[in-house]
XYZ file of C-alpha atoms in Angstrom:
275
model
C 0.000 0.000 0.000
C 3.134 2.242 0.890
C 4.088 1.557 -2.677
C 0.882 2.641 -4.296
C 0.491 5.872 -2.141
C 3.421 6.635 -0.727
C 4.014 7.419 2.631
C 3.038 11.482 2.696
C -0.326 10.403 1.169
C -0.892 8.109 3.147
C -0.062 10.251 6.312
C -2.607 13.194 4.456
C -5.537 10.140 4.204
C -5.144 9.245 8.065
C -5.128 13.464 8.585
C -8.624 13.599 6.789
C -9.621 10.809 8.923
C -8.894 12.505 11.785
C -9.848 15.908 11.072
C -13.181 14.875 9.773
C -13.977 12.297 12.627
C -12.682 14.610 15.364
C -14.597 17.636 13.924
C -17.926 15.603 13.886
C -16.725 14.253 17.792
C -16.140 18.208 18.995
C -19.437 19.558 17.870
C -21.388 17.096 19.322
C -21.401 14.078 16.754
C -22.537 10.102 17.866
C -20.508 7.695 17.700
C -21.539 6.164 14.516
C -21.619 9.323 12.446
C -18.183 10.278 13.717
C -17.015 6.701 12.489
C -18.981 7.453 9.494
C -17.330 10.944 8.794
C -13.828 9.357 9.138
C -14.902 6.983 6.244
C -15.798 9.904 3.921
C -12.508 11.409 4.863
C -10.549 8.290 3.975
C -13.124 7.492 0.845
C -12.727 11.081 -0.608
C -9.226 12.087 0.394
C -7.871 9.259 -1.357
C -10.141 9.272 -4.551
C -8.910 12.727 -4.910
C -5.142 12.015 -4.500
C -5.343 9.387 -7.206
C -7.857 12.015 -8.930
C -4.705 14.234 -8.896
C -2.158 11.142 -10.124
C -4.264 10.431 -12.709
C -4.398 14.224 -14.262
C -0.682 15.056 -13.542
C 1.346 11.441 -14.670
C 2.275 12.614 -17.803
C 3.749 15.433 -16.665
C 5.059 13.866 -13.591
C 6.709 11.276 -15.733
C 8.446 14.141 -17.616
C 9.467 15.994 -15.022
C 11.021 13.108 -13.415
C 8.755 12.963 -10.174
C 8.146 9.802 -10.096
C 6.495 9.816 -6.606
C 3.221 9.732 -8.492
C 2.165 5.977 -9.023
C 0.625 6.211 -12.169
C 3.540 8.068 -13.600
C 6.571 5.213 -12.703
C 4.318 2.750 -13.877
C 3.082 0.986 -10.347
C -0.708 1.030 -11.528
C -2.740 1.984 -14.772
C -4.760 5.053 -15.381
C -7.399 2.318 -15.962
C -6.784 1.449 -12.342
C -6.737 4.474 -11.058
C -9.757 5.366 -12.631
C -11.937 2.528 -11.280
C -10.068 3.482 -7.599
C -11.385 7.036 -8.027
C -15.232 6.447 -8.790
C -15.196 3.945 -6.566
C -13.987 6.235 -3.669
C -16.363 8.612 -4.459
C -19.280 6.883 -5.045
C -18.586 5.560 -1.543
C -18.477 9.278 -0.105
C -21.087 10.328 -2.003
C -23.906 7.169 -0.470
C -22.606 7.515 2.660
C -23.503 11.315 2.390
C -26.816 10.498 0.912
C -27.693 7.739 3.904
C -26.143 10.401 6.687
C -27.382 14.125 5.642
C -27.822 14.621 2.271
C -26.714 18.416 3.235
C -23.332 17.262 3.595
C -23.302 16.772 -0.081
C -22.742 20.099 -0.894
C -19.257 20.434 0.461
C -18.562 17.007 -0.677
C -19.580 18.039 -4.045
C -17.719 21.346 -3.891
C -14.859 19.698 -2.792
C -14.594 17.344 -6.245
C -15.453 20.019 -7.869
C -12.742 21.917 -6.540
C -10.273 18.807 -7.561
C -11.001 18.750 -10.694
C -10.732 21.968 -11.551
C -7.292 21.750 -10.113
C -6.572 18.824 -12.312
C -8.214 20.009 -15.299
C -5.847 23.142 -15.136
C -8.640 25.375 -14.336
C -7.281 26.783 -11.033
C -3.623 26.029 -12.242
C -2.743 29.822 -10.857
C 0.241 30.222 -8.701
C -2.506 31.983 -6.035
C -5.829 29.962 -6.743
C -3.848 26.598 -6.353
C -2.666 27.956 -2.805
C -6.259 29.053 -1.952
C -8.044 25.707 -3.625
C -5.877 23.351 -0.780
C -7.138 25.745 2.265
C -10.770 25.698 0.608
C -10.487 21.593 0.613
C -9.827 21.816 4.156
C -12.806 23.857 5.156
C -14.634 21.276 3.211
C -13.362 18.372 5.054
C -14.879 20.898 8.458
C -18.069 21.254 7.145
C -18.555 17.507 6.311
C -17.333 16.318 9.650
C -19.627 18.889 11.416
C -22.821 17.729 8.998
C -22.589 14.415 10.140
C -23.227 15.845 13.297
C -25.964 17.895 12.106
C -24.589 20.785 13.461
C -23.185 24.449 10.842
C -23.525 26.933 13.516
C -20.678 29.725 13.902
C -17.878 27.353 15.533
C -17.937 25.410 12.325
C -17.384 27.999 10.131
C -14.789 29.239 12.383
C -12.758 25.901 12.641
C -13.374 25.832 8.416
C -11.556 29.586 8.306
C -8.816 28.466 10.840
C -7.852 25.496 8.913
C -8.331 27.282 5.620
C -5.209 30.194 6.526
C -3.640 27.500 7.834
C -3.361 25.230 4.700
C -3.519 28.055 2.294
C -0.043 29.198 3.803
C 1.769 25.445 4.055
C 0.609 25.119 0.006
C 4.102 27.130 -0.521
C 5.658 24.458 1.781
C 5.122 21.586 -0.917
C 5.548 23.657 -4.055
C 8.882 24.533 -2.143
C 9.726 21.244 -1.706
C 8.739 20.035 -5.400
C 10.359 23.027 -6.771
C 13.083 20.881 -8.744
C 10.593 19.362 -10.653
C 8.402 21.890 -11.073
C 10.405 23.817 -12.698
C 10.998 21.671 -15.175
C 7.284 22.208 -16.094
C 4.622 25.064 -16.957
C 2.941 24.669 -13.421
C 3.024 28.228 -11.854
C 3.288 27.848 -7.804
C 3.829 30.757 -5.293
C 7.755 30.328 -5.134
C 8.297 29.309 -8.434
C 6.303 32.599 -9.783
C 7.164 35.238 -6.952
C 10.098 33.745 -5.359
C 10.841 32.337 -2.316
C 11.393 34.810 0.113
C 7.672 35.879 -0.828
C 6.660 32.667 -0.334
C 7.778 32.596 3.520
C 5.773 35.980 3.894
C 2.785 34.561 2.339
C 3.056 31.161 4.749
C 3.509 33.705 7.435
C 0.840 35.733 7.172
C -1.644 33.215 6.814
C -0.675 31.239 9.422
C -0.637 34.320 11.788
C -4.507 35.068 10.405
C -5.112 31.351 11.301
C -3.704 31.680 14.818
C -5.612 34.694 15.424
C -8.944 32.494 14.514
C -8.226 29.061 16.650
C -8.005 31.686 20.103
C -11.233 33.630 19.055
C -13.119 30.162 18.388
C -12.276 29.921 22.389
C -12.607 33.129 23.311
C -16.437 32.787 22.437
C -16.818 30.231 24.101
C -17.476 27.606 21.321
C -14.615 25.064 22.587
C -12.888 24.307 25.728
C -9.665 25.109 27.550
C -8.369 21.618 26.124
C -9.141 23.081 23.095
C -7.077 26.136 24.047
C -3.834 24.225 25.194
C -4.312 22.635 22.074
C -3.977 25.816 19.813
C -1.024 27.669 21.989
C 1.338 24.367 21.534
C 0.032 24.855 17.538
C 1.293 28.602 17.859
C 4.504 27.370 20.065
C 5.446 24.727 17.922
C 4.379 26.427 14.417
C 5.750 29.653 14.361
C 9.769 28.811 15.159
C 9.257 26.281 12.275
C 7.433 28.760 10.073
C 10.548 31.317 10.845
C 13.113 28.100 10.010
C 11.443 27.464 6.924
C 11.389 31.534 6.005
C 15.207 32.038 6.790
C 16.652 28.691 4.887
C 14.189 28.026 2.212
C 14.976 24.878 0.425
C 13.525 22.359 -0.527
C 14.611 19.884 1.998
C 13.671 22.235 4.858
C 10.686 22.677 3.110
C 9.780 18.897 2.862
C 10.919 18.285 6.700
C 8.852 21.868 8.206
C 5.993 19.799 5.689
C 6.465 16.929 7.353
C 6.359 18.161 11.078
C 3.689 20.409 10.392
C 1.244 17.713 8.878
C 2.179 15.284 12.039
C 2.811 17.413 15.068
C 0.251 20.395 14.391
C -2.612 18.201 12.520
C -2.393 15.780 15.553
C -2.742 19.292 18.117
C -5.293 20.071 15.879
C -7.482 16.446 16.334
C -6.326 16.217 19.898
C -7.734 19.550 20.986
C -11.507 19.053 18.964
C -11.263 15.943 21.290
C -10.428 17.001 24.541
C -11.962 20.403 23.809
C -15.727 19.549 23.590
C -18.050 21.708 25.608
C-alpha cells in the first residue's frame, strides 16, 4: 500500500480521517456518524489524491517525479480510474444515507479537484487558496454528520483554511526541482521564495488569530485552548526556520512536522476540547 500511495499520502488520508472524525466528535457528533465521517474522509481524500495522479502522470513522468504511481508505472490510469469512482461513489452514499446536506461540500470539494486537475485553477494563487478551501470542506462535512453548521464550524473551516492556504508554498517549495521543469506556476516558483515565507507567514498568523477567538467565544474548551497555543509554540519557530533557509529539503521536513505534530494538536484539541 506504501508503494501505491506513498508514505506522505498516506499520512494526508489518516489526517482527513482525523480531522473529519474529530470535527464531527467536537461539535457534538454520535458515535456512529463520527465513524462514518472518518470513512468519507478516507473514501474522498484518497479518490482525490489518485484524482490528482491520474491528471498530472504525464507530466510527472516528464518531469522526473516519479512519486506519483501512475507516472513510474506501479498502476494503470485504468486502475486508477476505477479506484477514483469507486472512492467517491462511496463518499457520495454515505452522504446520501447520513445528511444529504453534507453533499454540498462534498460536491464542492470534487469540484474543486477537478478543476485543479483540469488546469482550471492552475494559478500560482488559486492553487494555494483551492488546498485551504479543501480543508474547510473536510470541516463542514465532519460537522454535517453531526448535524450541526452553527458559527464554531465555520470558524474551525476559516482556521484550517489560513492554515493550509499558507503550508501550500511548503510543498511547491519542496517540489520546486521538478516543477520547474514544467509550466505549473506555484507561489515560489512565480514570486520567489522569500515571498513565499511571507505569504506562509501571514496566513498562518490570520489562522492563529482564529483558533483563540473560536475559544474566546466560548465555542470550545480550555483543552481546546492548550491545544492551539502548543500549535502557535510549535508552528511559528518552524514557520521562521522554513522563512530564513528556504529549500527544498527544509521545506519537505517543516511539511512533514507540520502535517504530524500540528494536525495531531489540531485532532487532539476538537477531542479534549468539547463543551
Amino acid at each position: 500500500m506504501q508503494t501505491i500511495f506513498g508514505d506522505w499520502r498516506l499520512g494526508r488520508i489518516l489526517m482527513f480521517i482525523f480531522i473529519t472524525s474529530s470535527v464531527s466528535y467536537g461539535v457534538g457528533g454520535s458515535l456512529v456518524n463520527i465513524l462514518l465521517a472518518g470513512l468519507v474522509g478516507a473514501t474522498l481524500s484518497a479518490g482525490g489524491f489518485f484524482f490528482d495522479y491520474l491528471g498530472d502522470y504525464k507530466t510527472d513522468r516528464e518531469s522526473g517525479n516519479l512519486k506519483n504511481p501512475i507516472a513510474r508505472g506501479t498502476l494503470s490510469p485504468r486502475g486508477g480510474l476505477i479506484f477514483i469512482i469507486s472512492c467517491f461513489t462511496i463518499s457520495i452514499v454515505t452522504c446520501v444515507i447520513i445528511n444529504p446536506w453534507a453533499l454540498i461540500p462534498l460536491l464542492s470539494l470534487i469540484g474543486v479537484i477537478g478543476g485543479l486537475v483540469q488546469g482550471i485553477l492552475d494559478g500560482a494563487l488559486l492553487r494555494a487558496f483551492s488546498l485551504g478551501i479543501l480543508q474547510g470542506f473536510y470541516v463542514l462535512i465532519g460537522a454535517l454528520f453531526a448535524y450541526k453548521f452553527e458559527l464554531s464550524v465555520i470558524l474551525l473551516a476559516l482556521f484550517l483554511f489560513f492554515a493550509m492556504t499558507g503550508a501550500r508554498v511548503l510543498g511547491d517549495t519542496r517540489d520546486l526541482p521538478y516543477d520547474q521543469k514544467t509550466n505549473i506556476s506555484t507561489i515560489p516558483k512565480k514570486y520567489g521564495i522569500r515571498w513565499a515565507g511571507y505569504f506562509l507567514l501571514i496566513n498562518e498568523i490570520i489562522a492563529y488569530i482564529i483558533g483563540i477567538l473560536i475559544y474566546l467565544l466560548g465555542l470550545l474548551g480550555i483543552g481546546y485552548l492548550i491545544c492551539i497555543i502548543c500549535i502557535i509554540a510549535i508552528g511559528f519557530p518552524l514557520n521562521l526556520w522554513f522563512i530564513l533557509k528556504s529549500t527544498p529539503k527544509i521545506a519537505r521536513t517543516v511539511n512533514v512536522l507540520s502535517l504530524a505534530i500540528l494536525g495531531s494538536l489540531f485532532v487532539i484539541g476538537m477531542i479534549i476540547g468539547r463543551l
